[in-house]
Amino acid sequence: MLKYHKKGEIIFFQGDESDCAYLIEYGKVDIFIEDETFDTLVVGDLFGEMGVLDQKPRSTSARAATDVALLAVRSNQITERLQQSDPIVKAMVRVLLKRFRSLLPSDESFSGDLLFSEVESVVEDIGLNKIKLESELRGAIERGEIQTVYQPINDIATGEIAGFEALSRWEHPVKGVISPFEFITLAEETDLIVDVGRLVFERACRLLSQLPASYFININVSAKQLDNDLFWEAVVAMMKSQGVAHHRLKLEITETLVVDHEQARNWINKCRKLGFPICADDFGTGHSGMEQLVSLDYDVLKVDQVFIRNMFENKKYATVLQSIARIAHDLDMKLVAEGVETESQLQTLKLLGFNFGQGYFFGKPMDEKVVMDLAKNT
Ligand code: C2E
Ligand code: CA
Ligand code: CA
């Protein structure tokens, strides 16, 4: 909704409640404190946002320098977005606000400043800790401190190891082991995931070149890697130089990545053209449902561990497992069960026609040397 002010009219006074910000659609606005104008804003400028961001009274006054038309931006349009934003963004906004306010002439109405309240500083701490962790992760990647471990994937019919899933590990020098759920998510928010992926692909490729040709390695891939053509060119060149056949590297795409089917189809087509089999990871937990089985061409379905963990406790999980097994069979896809921990789970999965199993029952993730020893002894 546009608000109009005649030249010379006050838009707000210092100390007024900060109920909205304004975007100038037409005309000019003077920002002043007492009698001193310290800025004149023009069409396209935003003002009045500061008090909205930190919910404090107006720190300056604003007056129409000419006839003006203003678009009012309601405070909740800004604050709700700020609430939902990444902690790093929130912390940066607060730091900037604090710095800017410290440049303004001091005003008694700001004593007991909310910015220094406990809640505000916690928000800032979370954001700054996150950005610190991100910088440390960047360093750890550069120094090669992100480890790759390999968890066996066994053939259910023979019980033998058929391949491995490559998983990343980070042992922080002070904080200890940091879960991949935390650091992979952090890496996925920036391009760092492409660097993590490069490490994993390099190591997996080298390991494959040393293992018997019947073994495969599954690698988790994220959206930013899938979108990055240079990344795939490098992977292909590396595999060629190591003499590793592409079908031995299977790409796991987690179901939660599949939000846009068109985009997922492009990813899958691109990787398929390169000769990499595609595996739907965490199958059954995402929101894209059964339709993806029709529209996306997976080679392998990896059923999420929640179904295996609960198959004896809750009959519904067993029923869904049975249906997934039948569908995979009819659509000619291979089936992997994740999180297999007991002999009885294994026997049931065998009856259901699962091809492969992965989980603590077969083995925990292990380092490259143990994988090589295992391969030598089989
Ligand atoms: P995911 O791909 O679903 O990997 C399986 C996770 O289940 C692994 O956790 C593995 O250690 C754990 N697991 C395996 N067997 C069992 C079992 O029998 N019982 C239980 N309770 N857990 C089991 P991890 O290594 O902590 O990885 C967590 C997630 O982090 C992975 O889930 C994957 O989504 C992601 N991730 C790990 N490494 C990478 C990576 O290099 N790149 C990408 N993009 N994602 C990765
Ligand atoms: Ca996986
Ligand atoms: Ca999984």
Short mmCIF file of C-alpha atoms and ligand atoms in Angstrom, two decimals:
data_model
loop_
_atom_site.label_atom_id
_atom_site.label_comp_id
_atom_site.label_asym_id
_atom_site.label_seq_id
_atom_site.Cartn_x
_atom_site.Cartn_y
_atom_site.Cartn_z
CA MET A 1 0.00 0.00 0.00
CA LEU A 2 1.45 3.38 -1.00
CA LYS A 3 1.60 6.27 1.49
CA TYR A 4 1.89 9.82 0.23
CA HIS A 5 3.51 12.76 2.02
CA LYS A 6 3.70 16.39 0.95
CA LYS A 7 7.08 18.11 0.88
CA GLY A 8 8.15 19.00 4.43
CA GLU A 9 5.85 16.50 6.19
CA ILE A 10 7.35 14.33 8.93
CA ILE A 11 7.26 10.59 8.16
CA PHE A 12 8.43 9.57 11.61
CA PHE A 13 10.21 11.11 14.58
CA GLN A 14 13.19 9.84 16.48
CA GLY A 15 11.81 7.75 19.38
CA ASP A 16 8.63 6.70 17.55
CA GLU A 17 7.72 3.04 17.47
CA SER A 18 9.38 1.19 14.55
CA ASP A 19 6.29 -0.41 13.07
CA CYS A 20 7.41 -0.60 9.44
CA ALA A 21 10.16 0.21 6.95
CA TYR A 22 9.67 2.21 3.74
CA LEU A 23 10.73 1.86 0.15
CA ILE A 24 10.79 5.15 -1.78
CA GLU A 25 8.68 4.85 -4.93
CA TYR A 26 8.73 8.52 -5.82
CA GLY A 27 10.51 11.65 -4.49
CA LYS A 28 13.22 12.17 -1.87
CA VAL A 29 13.41 11.72 1.91
CA ASP A 30 15.69 13.50 4.40
CA ILE A 31 16.97 11.49 7.36
CA PHE A 32 17.85 13.79 10.26
CA ILE A 33 18.72 13.92 13.94
CA GLU A 34 17.64 17.08 15.73
CA ASP A 35 18.35 19.75 13.10
CA GLU A 36 21.07 18.01 11.24
CA THR A 37 20.21 16.19 8.01
CA PHE A 38 22.78 13.50 7.45
CA ASP A 39 21.34 11.71 4.44
CA THR A 40 18.94 12.33 1.58
CA LEU A 41 17.44 9.17 0.13
CA VAL A 42 16.06 8.71 -3.37
CA VAL A 43 13.78 6.38 -5.35
CA GLY A 44 14.56 2.72 -4.65
CA ASP A 45 16.13 3.38 -1.22
CA LEU A 46 14.88 1.58 1.88
CA PHE A 47 14.72 3.32 5.25
CA GLY A 48 13.33 2.73 8.72
CA GLU A 49 14.51 -0.88 8.62
CA MET A 50 16.94 -0.60 11.50
CA GLY A 51 14.42 -0.30 14.30
CA VAL A 52 12.35 -3.03 12.64
CA LEU A 53 15.33 -5.38 12.64
CA ASP A 54 16.17 -4.96 16.31
CA GLN A 55 12.69 -3.89 17.44
CA LYS A 56 13.82 -0.60 18.91
CA PRO A 57 12.37 2.91 18.57
CA ARG A 58 13.34 5.04 15.57
CA SER A 59 16.91 6.22 15.99
CA THR A 60 16.49 9.08 13.52
CA SER A 61 13.69 11.21 12.10
CA ALA A 62 12.53 11.18 8.46
CA ARG A 63 10.95 14.02 6.50
CA ALA A 64 9.68 14.28 2.93
CA ALA A 65 12.27 16.39 1.07
CA THR A 66 9.89 16.58 -1.92
CA ASP A 67 6.39 15.20 -2.41
CA VAL A 68 6.91 11.46 -1.89
CA ALA A 69 5.21 8.11 -2.43
CA LEU A 70 6.34 5.37 -0.05
CA LEU A 71 5.70 1.66 -0.05
CA ALA A 72 5.32 0.53 3.57
CA VAL A 73 7.07 -2.75 4.35
CA ARG A 74 5.37 -4.29 7.39
CA SER A 75 7.72 -5.22 10.21
CA ASN A 76 6.69 -8.88 10.18
CA GLN A 77 7.66 -9.11 6.49
CA ILE A 78 11.20 -8.44 7.68
CA THR A 79 11.30 -10.02 11.14
CA GLU A 80 9.74 -13.34 10.08
CA ARG A 81 12.34 -13.68 7.33
CA LEU A 82 15.12 -12.78 9.73
CA GLN A 83 13.84 -15.41 12.17
CA GLN A 84 13.95 -18.05 9.44
CA SER A 85 17.36 -17.02 8.13
CA ASP A 86 20.60 -18.85 8.67
CA PRO A 87 22.22 -18.10 12.08
CA ILE A 88 25.26 -16.69 10.26
CA VAL A 89 23.08 -14.14 8.45
CA LYS A 90 21.32 -13.28 11.72
CA ALA A 91 24.61 -12.76 13.52
CA MET A 92 25.96 -10.57 10.72
CA VAL A 93 22.85 -8.37 10.81
CA ARG A 94 23.21 -7.93 14.56
CA VAL A 95 26.91 -7.12 14.34
CA LEU A 96 26.24 -4.53 11.63
CA LEU A 97 23.37 -3.00 13.60
CA LYS A 98 25.48 -2.77 16.72
CA ARG A 99 28.31 -1.15 14.81
CA PHE A 100 26.01 1.31 13.06
CA ARG A 101 24.22 2.26 16.27
CA SER A 102 27.54 2.91 17.96
CA LEU A 103 28.21 5.57 15.28
CA LEU A 104 24.98 7.41 16.01
CA PRO A 105 24.90 10.17 18.63
CA SER A 106 24.13 8.50 21.94
CA ASP A 107 20.54 8.69 23.05
CA GLU A 108 19.19 8.08 26.54
CA SER A 109 16.22 6.11 25.17
CA PHE A 110 18.65 3.36 24.12
CA SER A 111 19.91 2.59 27.59
CA GLY A 112 19.10 -0.99 28.57
CA ASP A 113 19.84 -1.85 24.98
CA LEU A 114 18.12 -5.04 23.82
CA LEU A 115 21.06 -5.88 21.62
CA PHE A 116 23.07 -6.76 24.67
CA SER A 117 20.40 -8.94 26.23
CA GLU A 118 21.23 -12.58 26.78
CA VAL A 119 18.93 -13.84 24.03
CA GLU A 120 20.46 -11.56 21.44
CA SER A 121 23.99 -12.54 22.31
CA VAL A 122 23.08 -16.24 22.12
CA VAL A 123 21.80 -15.71 18.57
CA GLU A 124 25.04 -13.96 17.74
CA ASP A 125 27.14 -16.72 19.35
CA ILE A 126 25.39 -19.46 17.40
CA GLY A 127 25.94 -17.62 14.13
CA LEU A 128 29.56 -16.76 14.84
CA ASN A 129 30.31 -20.31 16.03
CA LYS A 130 28.80 -21.64 12.85
CA ILE A 131 30.90 -19.38 10.67
CA LYS A 132 33.97 -20.33 12.72
CA LEU A 133 33.23 -24.02 12.23
CA GLU A 134 32.80 -23.40 8.52
CA SER A 135 36.22 -21.73 8.31
CA GLU A 136 37.74 -24.62 10.27
CA LEU A 137 36.07 -27.08 7.91
CA ARG A 138 37.56 -25.23 4.96
CA GLY A 139 41.00 -25.55 6.55
CA ALA A 140 40.45 -29.23 7.38
CA ILE A 141 39.51 -29.96 3.77
CA GLU A 142 42.57 -28.12 2.46
CA ARG A 143 44.84 -30.01 4.85
CA GLY A 144 43.21 -33.32 3.89
CA GLU A 145 41.95 -33.88 7.45
CA ILE A 146 38.53 -35.06 6.31
CA GLN A 147 38.82 -38.82 6.38
CA THR A 148 37.02 -41.30 4.18
CA VAL A 149 35.84 -44.59 5.65
CA TYR A 150 34.14 -47.48 3.89
CA GLN A 151 31.23 -49.54 5.14
CA PRO A 152 30.76 -52.98 3.59
CA ILE A 153 27.71 -53.73 1.46
CA ASN A 154 27.13 -57.49 1.38
CA ASP A 155 25.46 -59.74 -1.11
CA ILE A 156 22.51 -61.15 0.81
CA ALA A 157 22.41 -64.47 -1.07
CA THR A 158 26.10 -65.32 -0.57
CA GLY A 159 26.90 -63.25 2.52
CA GLU A 160 30.07 -61.99 0.79
CA ILE A 161 31.18 -58.36 0.61
CA ALA A 162 30.13 -56.96 -2.77
CA GLY A 163 31.14 -53.33 -2.33
CA PHE A 164 31.38 -50.43 0.11
CA GLU A 165 29.76 -47.09 0.84
CA ALA A 166 32.26 -44.23 1.21
CA LEU A 167 31.44 -42.03 4.22
CA SER A 168 33.21 -38.88 5.39
CA ARG A 169 34.61 -38.35 8.88
CA TRP A 170 35.93 -35.24 10.60
CA GLU A 171 37.83 -35.35 13.86
CA HIS A 172 38.12 -31.77 15.04
CA PRO A 173 41.33 -31.17 17.04
CA VAL A 174 39.39 -29.62 19.96
CA LYS A 175 35.75 -30.61 19.56
CA GLY A 176 36.46 -34.25 18.70
CA VAL A 177 34.41 -36.23 16.19
CA ILE A 178 31.85 -34.06 14.42
CA SER A 179 28.91 -35.94 12.94
CA PRO A 180 28.64 -35.91 9.15
CA PHE A 181 25.04 -34.83 9.64
CA GLU A 182 26.49 -31.58 11.01
CA PHE A 183 29.53 -30.92 8.81
CA ILE A 184 28.09 -32.27 5.56
CA THR A 185 25.02 -30.07 6.05
CA LEU A 186 27.33 -27.12 6.71
CA ALA A 187 29.38 -27.96 3.60
CA GLU A 188 26.21 -28.29 1.53
CA GLU A 189 25.22 -24.72 2.39
CA THR A 190 28.31 -23.50 0.52
CA ASP A 191 30.47 -24.86 -2.30
CA LEU A 192 32.62 -26.68 0.28
CA ILE A 193 30.66 -29.86 -0.45
CA VAL A 194 32.25 -29.95 -3.90
CA ASP A 195 35.69 -30.00 -2.26
CA VAL A 196 34.64 -32.73 0.20
CA GLY A 197 33.26 -34.68 -2.76
CA ARG A 198 36.50 -34.28 -4.68
CA LEU A 199 38.44 -35.84 -1.77
CA VAL A 200 35.97 -38.74 -1.53
CA PHE A 201 35.96 -39.43 -5.28
CA GLU A 202 39.76 -39.31 -5.49
CA ARG A 203 40.22 -41.76 -2.66
CA ALA A 204 37.41 -44.08 -3.72
CA CYS A 205 38.73 -44.16 -7.25
CA ARG A 206 42.26 -44.98 -6.09
CA LEU A 207 40.91 -47.70 -3.79
CA LEU A 208 38.82 -49.21 -6.59
CA SER A 209 41.91 -49.37 -8.78
CA GLN A 210 43.52 -51.58 -6.10
CA LEU A 211 40.51 -53.80 -5.35
CA PRO A 212 39.34 -56.79 -7.43
CA ALA A 213 37.15 -55.64 -10.33
CA SER A 214 34.03 -57.24 -8.85
CA TYR A 215 33.90 -54.66 -6.01
CA PHE A 216 31.98 -51.39 -6.28
CA ILE A 217 31.93 -48.25 -4.15
CA ASN A 218 28.86 -46.15 -3.46
CA ILE A 219 29.37 -42.41 -3.02
CA ASN A 220 26.90 -39.87 -1.64
CA VAL A 221 26.44 -36.91 -3.94
CA SER A 222 24.85 -33.56 -3.18
CA ALA A 223 22.98 -31.10 -5.39
CA LYS A 224 25.92 -28.72 -5.79
CA GLN A 225 28.11 -31.56 -7.07
CA LEU A 226 25.43 -32.81 -9.42
CA ASP A 227 25.10 -29.32 -10.91
CA ASN A 228 28.84 -28.83 -11.37
CA ASP A 229 29.96 -30.05 -14.82
CA LEU A 230 33.62 -29.27 -14.11
CA PHE A 231 33.44 -31.60 -11.14
CA TRP A 232 32.25 -34.49 -13.32
CA GLU A 233 34.87 -33.76 -15.98
CA ALA A 234 37.53 -34.07 -13.28
CA VAL A 235 35.99 -37.32 -11.95
CA VAL A 236 35.90 -38.86 -15.44
CA ALA A 237 39.51 -37.86 -16.14
CA MET A 238 40.62 -39.32 -12.82
CA MET A 239 38.82 -42.61 -13.44
CA LYS A 240 40.34 -42.85 -16.88
CA SER A 241 43.85 -42.29 -15.58
CA GLN A 242 43.33 -44.95 -12.87
CA GLY A 243 41.69 -47.36 -15.33
CA VAL A 244 38.52 -47.80 -13.24
CA ALA A 245 35.29 -48.80 -15.03
CA HIS A 246 32.49 -46.31 -14.38
CA HIS A 247 29.90 -48.93 -13.43
CA ARG A 248 31.95 -49.64 -10.26
CA LEU A 249 31.16 -46.19 -8.86
CA LYS A 250 27.53 -45.94 -7.84
CA LEU A 251 26.08 -42.55 -7.00
CA GLU A 252 23.71 -42.28 -4.05
CA ILE A 253 21.16 -39.50 -4.39
CA THR A 254 19.16 -39.03 -1.24
CA GLU A 255 15.44 -38.91 -1.69
CA THR A 256 15.18 -35.58 0.12
CA LEU A 257 17.20 -33.99 -2.73
CA VAL A 258 14.48 -34.91 -5.16
CA VAL A 259 12.20 -31.93 -4.75
CA ASP A 260 12.08 -30.92 -8.38
CA HIS A 261 11.63 -34.01 -10.59
CA GLU A 262 12.73 -32.20 -13.74
CA GLN A 263 16.02 -31.23 -12.14
CA ALA A 264 16.50 -34.75 -10.70
CA ARG A 265 15.82 -36.26 -14.13
CA ASN A 266 18.54 -34.04 -15.63
CA TRP A 267 21.00 -35.09 -12.92
CA ILE A 268 20.23 -38.76 -13.41
CA ASN A 269 20.43 -38.54 -17.22
CA LYS A 270 23.76 -36.75 -17.00
CA CYS A 271 25.27 -39.33 -14.62
CA ARG A 272 23.78 -42.25 -16.53
CA LYS A 273 25.35 -40.94 -19.77
CA LEU A 274 28.67 -41.02 -17.96
CA GLY A 275 28.01 -44.67 -17.09
CA PHE A 276 27.48 -44.34 -13.31
CA PRO A 277 24.67 -46.44 -11.78
CA ILE A 278 22.24 -44.37 -9.71
CA CYS A 279 20.99 -45.37 -6.29
CA ALA A 280 18.03 -43.78 -4.48
CA ASP A 281 19.32 -43.29 -0.91
CA ASP A 282 17.13 -43.21 2.21
CA PHE A 283 14.29 -44.50 0.07
CA GLY A 284 10.88 -44.22 1.71
CA THR A 285 11.60 -41.18 3.88
CA GLY A 286 11.46 -38.32 1.36
CA HIS A 287 8.43 -36.43 0.22
CA SER A 288 8.52 -37.28 -3.47
CA GLY A 289 6.76 -40.60 -2.98
CA MET A 290 6.16 -43.37 -5.43
CA GLU A 291 5.92 -41.09 -8.44
CA GLN A 292 9.69 -40.78 -8.59
CA LEU A 293 9.90 -44.51 -9.28
CA VAL A 294 8.02 -43.90 -12.50
CA SER A 295 9.60 -40.63 -13.56
CA LEU A 296 13.17 -41.24 -12.39
CA ASP A 297 15.29 -44.05 -13.69
CA TYR A 298 17.06 -45.54 -10.67
CA ASP A 299 19.20 -48.65 -10.88
CA VAL A 300 19.18 -49.32 -7.16
CA LEU A 301 16.78 -48.57 -4.28
CA LYS A 302 18.41 -48.25 -0.90
CA VAL A 303 15.67 -48.57 1.66
CA ASP A 304 16.08 -46.32 4.69
CA GLN A 305 17.16 -47.89 7.96
CA VAL A 306 13.97 -46.86 9.72
CA PHE A 307 12.09 -49.64 7.90
CA ILE A 308 14.64 -52.29 8.87
CA ARG A 309 14.89 -51.08 12.49
CA ASN A 310 11.14 -51.26 12.97
CA MET A 311 10.17 -54.24 10.87
CA PHE A 312 9.49 -56.54 13.83
CA GLU A 313 8.14 -53.87 16.19
CA ASN A 314 5.52 -52.45 13.88
CA LYS A 315 3.73 -54.52 11.25
CA LYS A 316 3.15 -51.47 9.06
CA TYR A 317 6.90 -51.12 8.40
CA ALA A 318 7.08 -54.80 7.39
CA THR A 319 4.13 -54.35 5.03
CA VAL A 320 5.72 -51.31 3.38
CA LEU A 321 9.03 -53.21 3.05
CA GLN A 322 7.19 -56.06 1.35
CA SER A 323 5.54 -53.67 -1.12
CA ILE A 324 8.82 -51.87 -1.89
CA ALA A 325 10.49 -55.23 -2.50
CA ARG A 326 7.79 -56.28 -4.95
CA ILE A 327 7.87 -52.95 -6.81
CA ALA A 328 11.69 -52.98 -7.09
CA HIS A 329 11.54 -56.53 -8.42
CA ASP A 330 8.85 -55.70 -10.98
CA LEU A 331 10.66 -52.52 -12.09
CA ASP A 332 13.94 -54.41 -12.36
CA MET A 333 15.80 -52.40 -9.74
CA LYS A 334 18.32 -53.81 -7.27
CA LEU A 335 17.41 -53.52 -3.59
CA VAL A 336 19.70 -52.60 -0.69
CA ALA A 337 18.69 -52.59 2.97
CA GLU A 338 20.45 -50.12 5.25
CA GLY A 339 21.00 -50.47 8.98
CA VAL A 340 20.94 -54.28 9.13
CA GLU A 341 21.93 -55.11 12.68
CA THR A 342 20.65 -58.63 13.41
CA GLU A 343 20.60 -62.09 11.93
CA SER A 344 16.78 -62.21 12.03
CA GLN A 345 16.54 -58.95 10.06
CA LEU A 346 18.92 -60.45 7.51
CA GLN A 347 16.86 -63.64 7.18
CA THR A 348 13.66 -61.65 6.61
CA LEU A 349 15.35 -59.44 4.00
CA LYS A 350 16.54 -62.59 2.24
CA LEU A 351 12.97 -63.89 2.12
CA LEU A 352 11.78 -60.55 0.75
CA GLY A 353 14.30 -60.80 -2.10
CA PHE A 354 16.71 -58.01 -1.12
CA ASN A 355 19.96 -58.15 -3.12
CA PHE A 356 22.30 -56.35 -0.73
CA GLY A 357 22.52 -55.43 2.94
CA GLN A 358 24.53 -52.81 4.80
CA GLY A 359 24.75 -52.31 8.53
CA TYR A 360 26.59 -53.14 11.74
CA PHE A 361 25.67 -56.82 11.32
CA PHE A 362 28.05 -56.96 8.35
CA GLY A 363 30.49 -54.33 9.49
CA LYS A 364 30.99 -50.76 10.65
CA PRO A 365 32.66 -48.14 8.45
CA MET A 366 36.41 -48.94 8.29
CA ASP A 367 39.49 -47.27 6.93
CA GLU A 368 41.16 -47.99 3.63
CA LYS A 369 43.83 -50.26 5.07
CA VAL A 370 41.25 -52.59 6.69
CA VAL A 371 39.33 -52.70 3.39
CA MET A 372 42.51 -53.77 1.56
CA ASP A 373 43.25 -56.46 4.16
CA LEU A 374 39.68 -57.78 3.92
CA ALA A 375 39.86 -57.88 0.14
CA LYS A 376 43.16 -59.76 0.24
CA ASN A 377 41.68 -62.41 2.51
CA THR A 378 38.56 -63.13 0.45
P1 C2E B 1 23.65 -42.23 4.81
O1 C2E B 1 24.12 -42.06 3.40
O2 C2E B 1 22.26 -42.71 5.00
O3 C2E B 1 24.71 -43.20 5.49
C1 C2E B 1 24.37 -44.22 6.36
C2 C2E B 1 24.59 -43.80 7.78
O4 C2E B 1 24.11 -44.84 8.64
C3 C2E B 1 26.06 -43.65 8.13
O5 C2E B 1 26.14 -42.63 9.10
C4 C2E B 1 26.42 -45.00 8.74
O6 C2E B 1 27.53 -44.95 9.59
C5 C2E B 1 25.13 -45.30 9.48
N1 C2E B 1 24.95 -46.73 9.68
C6 C2E B 1 25.40 -47.73 8.89
N2 C2E B 1 25.02 -48.93 9.34
C7 C2E B 1 24.29 -48.71 10.45
C8 C2E B 1 23.61 -49.57 11.38
O7 C2E B 1 23.59 -50.79 11.27
N3 C2E B 1 22.94 -48.98 12.39
C9 C2E B 1 22.95 -47.62 12.54
N4 C2E B 1 22.27 -47.13 13.59
N5 C2E B 1 23.56 -46.77 11.70
C10 C2E B 1 24.23 -47.32 10.65
P2 C2E B 1 27.18 -41.47 8.98
O8 C2E B 1 28.48 -41.99 8.48
O9 C2E B 1 27.12 -40.77 10.27
O10 C2E B 1 26.62 -40.55 7.83
C11 C2E B 1 25.47 -39.78 8.00
C12 C2E B 1 25.04 -39.17 6.70
O11 C2E B 1 25.96 -38.18 6.28
C13 C2E B 1 25.01 -40.18 5.55
O12 C2E B 1 23.83 -40.88 5.63
C14 C2E B 1 25.10 -39.27 4.35
O13 C2E B 1 23.83 -38.73 4.04
C15 C2E B 1 25.95 -38.12 4.86
N6 C2E B 1 27.33 -38.28 4.37
C16 C2E B 1 28.37 -38.92 4.95
N7 C2E B 1 29.48 -38.79 4.20
C17 C2E B 1 29.14 -38.05 3.11
C18 C2E B 1 29.86 -37.55 1.97
O14 C2E B 1 31.05 -37.78 1.76
N8 C2E B 1 29.14 -36.79 1.06
C19 C2E B 1 27.82 -36.52 1.23
N9 C2E B 1 27.20 -35.80 0.30
N10 C2E B 1 27.12 -36.98 2.29
C20 C2E B 1 27.77 -37.73 3.21
CA CA B 2 24.17 -42.98 1.61
CA CA B 3 21.05 -43.82 3.61
#
